[in-house]
mmCIF file of C-alpha atoms in Angstrom:
data_model
loop_
_atom_site.group_PDB
_atom_site.id
_atom_site.type_symbol
_atom_site.label_atom_id
_atom_site.label_comp_id
_atom_site.label_asym_id
_atom_site.label_seq_id
_atom_site.Cartn_x
_atom_site.Cartn_y
_atom_site.Cartn_z
ATOM 1 C CA MET A 1 11.903 1.055 4.791
ATOM 2 C CA LYS A 2 9.139 -0.379 2.638
ATOM 3 C CA GLY A 3 5.641 1.020 2.994
ATOM 4 C CA ILE A 4 4.175 -2.393 3.750
ATOM 5 C CA VAL A 5 5.851 -2.254 7.168
ATOM 6 C CA PHE A 6 4.194 1.096 7.871
ATOM 7 C CA ASN A 7 0.859 -0.284 6.624
ATOM 8 C CA ILE A 8 1.086 -3.251 8.977
ATOM 9 C CA LEU A 9 2.089 -0.981 11.860
ATOM 10 C CA GLU A 10 -1.005 1.127 11.159
ATOM 11 C CA GLU A 11 -3.180 -1.995 11.173
ATOM 12 C CA VAL A 12 -1.685 -3.200 14.469
ATOM 13 C CA VAL A 13 -2.124 0.225 16.097
ATOM 14 C CA GLU A 14 -5.729 0.542 14.930
ATOM 15 C CA LYS A 15 -6.574 -3.025 15.980
ATOM 16 C CA ASN A 16 -5.125 -2.590 19.468
ATOM 17 C CA HIS A 17 -5.879 1.091 20.164
ATOM 18 C CA GLY A 18 -8.469 2.346 17.662
ATOM 19 C CA ALA A 19 -8.317 4.362 14.448
ATOM 20 C CA GLU A 20 -7.798 7.661 16.260
ATOM 21 C CA ALA A 21 -4.618 6.299 17.846
ATOM 22 C CA TRP A 22 -2.900 6.082 14.446
ATOM 23 C CA ASP A 23 -3.648 9.756 13.707
ATOM 24 C CA THR A 24 -2.419 10.733 17.170
ATOM 25 C CA LEU A 25 0.763 8.745 16.613
ATOM 26 C CA LEU A 26 1.395 10.360 13.200
ATOM 27 C CA GLU A 27 0.977 13.799 14.721
ATOM 28 C CA ALA A 28 3.262 13.031 17.679
ATOM 29 C CA ALA A 29 5.931 11.611 15.334
ATOM 30 C CA ASN A 30 5.550 14.559 12.945
ATOM 31 C CA VAL A 31 5.295 12.309 9.868
ATOM 32 C CA SER A 32 2.825 12.417 6.985
ATOM 33 C CA GLY A 33 1.372 8.914 7.264
ATOM 34 C CA ALA A 34 0.846 8.622 3.507
ATOM 35 C CA TYR A 35 2.471 5.220 2.981
ATOM 36 C CA THR A 36 1.891 2.997 -0.037
ATOM 37 C CA SER A 37 2.863 -0.633 0.327
ATOM 38 C CA LEU A 38 5.323 -0.530 -2.589
ATOM 39 C CA GLY A 39 6.835 2.813 -1.618
ATOM 40 C CA SER A 40 10.125 3.280 0.213
ATOM 41 C CA TYR A 41 10.363 5.672 3.128
ATOM 42 C CA PRO A 42 13.180 6.918 5.351
ATOM 43 C CA ASP A 43 14.013 4.687 8.298
ATOM 44 C CA ALA A 44 13.869 7.855 10.385
ATOM 45 C CA GLU A 45 10.074 7.937 9.935
ATOM 46 C CA MET A 46 9.726 4.465 11.457
ATOM 47 C CA GLN A 47 12.091 5.457 14.248
ATOM 48 C CA ALA A 48 9.964 8.542 14.940
ATOM 49 C CA LEU A 49 6.793 6.434 15.048
ATOM 50 C CA VAL A 50 8.419 3.912 17.385
ATOM 51 C CA MET A 51 9.635 6.650 19.726
ATOM 52 C CA ALA A 52 6.239 8.388 19.751
ATOM 53 C CA ALA A 53 4.352 5.139 20.385
ATOM 54 C CA SER A 54 6.850 4.112 23.059
ATOM 55 C CA LYS A 55 6.362 7.386 24.882
ATOM 56 C CA HIS A 56 2.577 7.267 24.512
ATOM 57 C CA LEU A 57 2.328 3.698 25.825
ATOM 58 C CA GLY A 58 4.975 4.092 28.511
ATOM 59 C CA ILE A 59 7.085 1.174 27.275
ATOM 60 C CA THR A 60 10.607 1.005 25.878
ATOM 61 C CA PRO A 61 11.192 1.114 22.116
ATOM 62 C CA ALA A 62 12.491 -2.479 22.408
ATOM 63 C CA GLU A 63 9.230 -3.616 24.023
ATOM 64 C CA LEU A 64 7.242 -1.777 21.382
ATOM 65 C CA LEU A 65 9.139 -3.414 18.497
ATOM 66 C CA HIS A 66 8.754 -6.786 20.188
ATOM 67 C CA ARG A 67 4.971 -6.336 20.450
ATOM 68 C CA PHE A 68 4.714 -5.040 16.897
ATOM 69 C CA GLY A 69 6.619 -8.013 15.477
ATOM 70 C CA ARG A 70 4.446 -10.470 17.357
ATOM 71 C CA ASP A 71 1.183 -8.756 16.391
ATOM 72 C CA ALA A 72 2.284 -8.371 12.763
ATOM 73 C CA MET A 73 2.807 -12.066 12.059
ATOM 74 C CA PRO A 74 -0.905 -13.064 11.875
ATOM 75 C CA ILE A 75 -1.469 -10.125 9.513
ATOM 76 C CA LEU A 76 1.415 -11.283 7.329
ATOM 77 C CA LYS A 77 -0.018 -14.801 7.262
ATOM 78 C CA GLN A 78 -3.398 -13.449 6.219
ATOM 79 C CA ARG A 79 -1.895 -11.299 3.437
ATOM 80 C CA TYR A 80 0.686 -13.825 2.219
ATOM 81 C CA PRO A 81 -0.631 -17.321 3.030
ATOM 82 C CA GLU A 82 1.639 -18.885 0.408
ATOM 83 C CA LEU A 83 4.684 -17.982 2.513
ATOM 84 C CA PHE A 84 3.287 -20.015 5.415
ATOM 85 C CA SER A 85 1.358 -22.872 3.789
ATOM 86 C CA THR A 86 4.359 -25.053 2.965
ATOM 87 C CA HIS A 87 5.611 -25.107 6.552
ATOM 88 C CA PRO A 88 4.342 -27.577 9.160
ATOM 89 C CA ASN A 89 5.585 -25.522 12.113
ATOM 90 C CA SER A 90 7.331 -22.340 13.176
ATOM 91 C CA ARG A 91 10.770 -23.987 13.209
ATOM 92 C CA SER A 92 10.506 -24.849 9.514
ATOM 93 C CA PHE A 93 9.186 -21.377 8.750
ATOM 94 C CA ILE A 94 11.958 -19.610 10.690
ATOM 95 C CA LEU A 95 14.667 -21.765 9.119
ATOM 96 C CA SER A 96 13.402 -20.690 5.680
ATOM 97 C CA VAL A 97 13.655 -16.964 6.330
ATOM 98 C CA ASN A 98 16.953 -16.425 4.444
ATOM 99 C CA SER A 99 16.407 -18.886 1.618
ATOM 100 C CA ILE A 100 12.669 -18.583 0.933
ATOM 101 C CA ILE A 101 10.887 -15.840 2.877
ATOM 102 C CA HIS A 102 13.226 -12.894 2.287
ATOM 103 C CA PRO A 103 13.770 -13.674 -1.429
ATOM 104 C CA GLU A 104 9.985 -13.719 -1.837
ATOM 105 C CA VAL A 105 9.738 -10.423 0.043
ATOM 106 C CA ARG A 106 12.272 -8.933 -2.389
ATOM 107 C CA LYS A 107 10.194 -10.152 -5.354
ATOM 108 C CA LEU A 108 7.061 -8.552 -3.941
ATOM 109 C CA TYR A 109 8.839 -5.395 -2.761
ATOM 110 C CA PRO A 110 11.864 -4.633 -4.936
ATOM 111 C CA GLY A 111 14.554 -2.805 -3.026
ATOM 112 C CA ALA A 112 13.540 -4.265 0.336
ATOM 113 C CA MET A 113 16.549 -4.455 2.663
ATOM 114 C CA CYS A 114 15.877 -7.636 4.605
ATOM 115 C CA PRO A 115 18.091 -8.685 7.493
ATOM 116 C CA TYR A 116 20.171 -11.831 7.323
ATOM 117 C CA PHE A 117 20.196 -14.500 10.017
ATOM 118 C CA HIS A 118 23.099 -16.839 10.587
ATOM 119 C CA MET A 119 21.374 -19.986 11.844
ATOM 120 C CA LYS A 120 22.905 -22.672 14.010
ATOM 121 C CA GLU A 121 20.920 -25.677 15.188
ATOM 122 C CA ASN A 122 22.247 -26.898 18.527
ATOM 123 C CA ASP A 123 22.400 -30.445 19.875
ATOM 124 C CA ASP A 124 19.849 -29.572 22.573
ATOM 125 C CA GLY A 125 17.239 -28.640 19.942
ATOM 126 C CA THR A 126 17.628 -24.893 20.328
ATOM 127 C CA LEU A 127 18.270 -22.609 17.383
ATOM 128 C CA ASP A 128 20.757 -19.745 17.516
ATOM 129 C CA MET A 129 19.865 -16.892 15.159
ATOM 130 C CA THR A 130 22.503 -14.209 14.767
ATOM 131 C CA TYR A 131 20.899 -11.070 13.368
ATOM 132 C CA SER A 132 22.704 -8.982 10.778
ATOM 133 C CA SER A 133 21.255 -5.690 9.542
ATOM 134 C CA GLU A 134 22.148 -2.019 9.415
ATOM 135 C CA ARG A 135 18.776 -1.254 10.985
ATOM 136 C CA HIS A 136 19.485 -2.855 14.373
ATOM 137 C CA LEU A 137 15.934 -4.154 14.783
ATOM 138 C CA ILE A 138 16.641 -7.385 16.638
ATOM 139 C CA ASP A 139 13.720 -6.611 18.962
ATOM 140 C CA LEU A 140 11.406 -6.665 15.947
ATOM 141 C CA ALA A 141 12.973 -9.961 14.858
ATOM 142 C CA GLN A 142 12.323 -11.412 18.317
ATOM 143 C CA GLY A 143 8.681 -10.378 18.042
ATOM 144 C CA PHE A 144 8.450 -11.985 14.601
ATOM 145 C CA VAL A 145 9.812 -15.277 16.012
ATOM 146 C CA LEU A 146 7.228 -15.253 18.806
ATOM 147 C CA GLY A 147 4.512 -14.281 16.330
ATOM 148 C CA ALA A 148 5.480 -17.145 14.020
ATOM 149 C CA ALA A 149 5.199 -19.541 16.952
ATOM 150 C CA ASP A 150 1.744 -18.123 17.740
ATOM 151 C CA VAL A 151 0.610 -18.518 14.116
ATOM 152 C CA PHE A 152 1.689 -22.166 14.006
ATOM 153 C CA GLY A 153 0.406 -22.942 17.516
ATOM 154 C CA ASP A 154 3.898 -23.644 18.841
ATOM 155 C CA ARG A 155 5.269 -22.676 22.224
ATOM 156 C CA VAL A 156 8.741 -21.175 22.306
ATOM 157 C CA GLU A 157 11.096 -19.328 24.579
ATOM 158 C CA VAL A 158 13.363 -16.736 23.013
ATOM 159 C CA GLU A 159 16.496 -15.821 24.915
ATOM 160 C CA ARG A 160 18.154 -12.459 24.376
ATOM 161 C CA PHE A 161 21.716 -11.824 25.412
ATOM 162 C CA PRO A 162 22.715 -8.611 27.193
ATOM 163 C CA PRO A 163 24.772 -5.831 25.610
ATOM 164 C CA GLY A 164 28.474 -6.449 25.964
ATOM 165 C CA SER A 165 28.042 -10.236 26.047
ATOM 166 C CA GLY A 166 29.389 -10.641 22.525
ATOM 167 C CA LYS A 167 26.017 -12.229 21.689
ATOM 168 C CA GLU A 168 23.813 -9.140 21.760
ATOM 169 C CA ASN A 169 22.811 -9.742 18.115
ATOM 170 C CA MET A 170 21.749 -13.316 18.779
ATOM 171 C CA LEU A 171 18.442 -14.912 19.639
ATOM 172 C CA ARG A 172 18.304 -18.429 21.061
ATOM 173 C CA VAL A 173 14.993 -20.090 20.311
ATOM 174 C CA LYS A 174 13.808 -23.108 22.299
ATOM 175 C CA TRP A 175 10.707 -25.017 21.253
ATOM 176 C CA LEU A 176 8.725 -26.348 24.221
#
């Protein structure tokens, strides 16, 4: 996983829980914490941080990833305003993730393994996003969708489908 993700996680943790919380989290996860934005680090280090933070906060790893994704989006907008400025709303932004956002991420961070989303716009105005990635971070993706809506001032509902439904890798987004 690219170091920028770890850097943003550190910023979110420090913003919400203080600078000491990041050091406590690194110690609990038994990871070094020396992450450069262009570096690549084992996914296991992020998993260890998620598990340690989940335990510390008393929430599930899914809830933690959801919160992180949502809190990360304003930081991403601040760091990369050009990725947001051409979009009038979160729907436009989300629809550009495969064709514009992730290719730009790969330019900035060579070797980044971005997920792919199969998008289907439905007659009722909802958007089905089927998540495809070896990392299985659909909870993070859900948080990013909600964070994008927050950044653009949109209201959305994001439906998750239960395991075994055949749709467990899909998000259904409804703009309100």
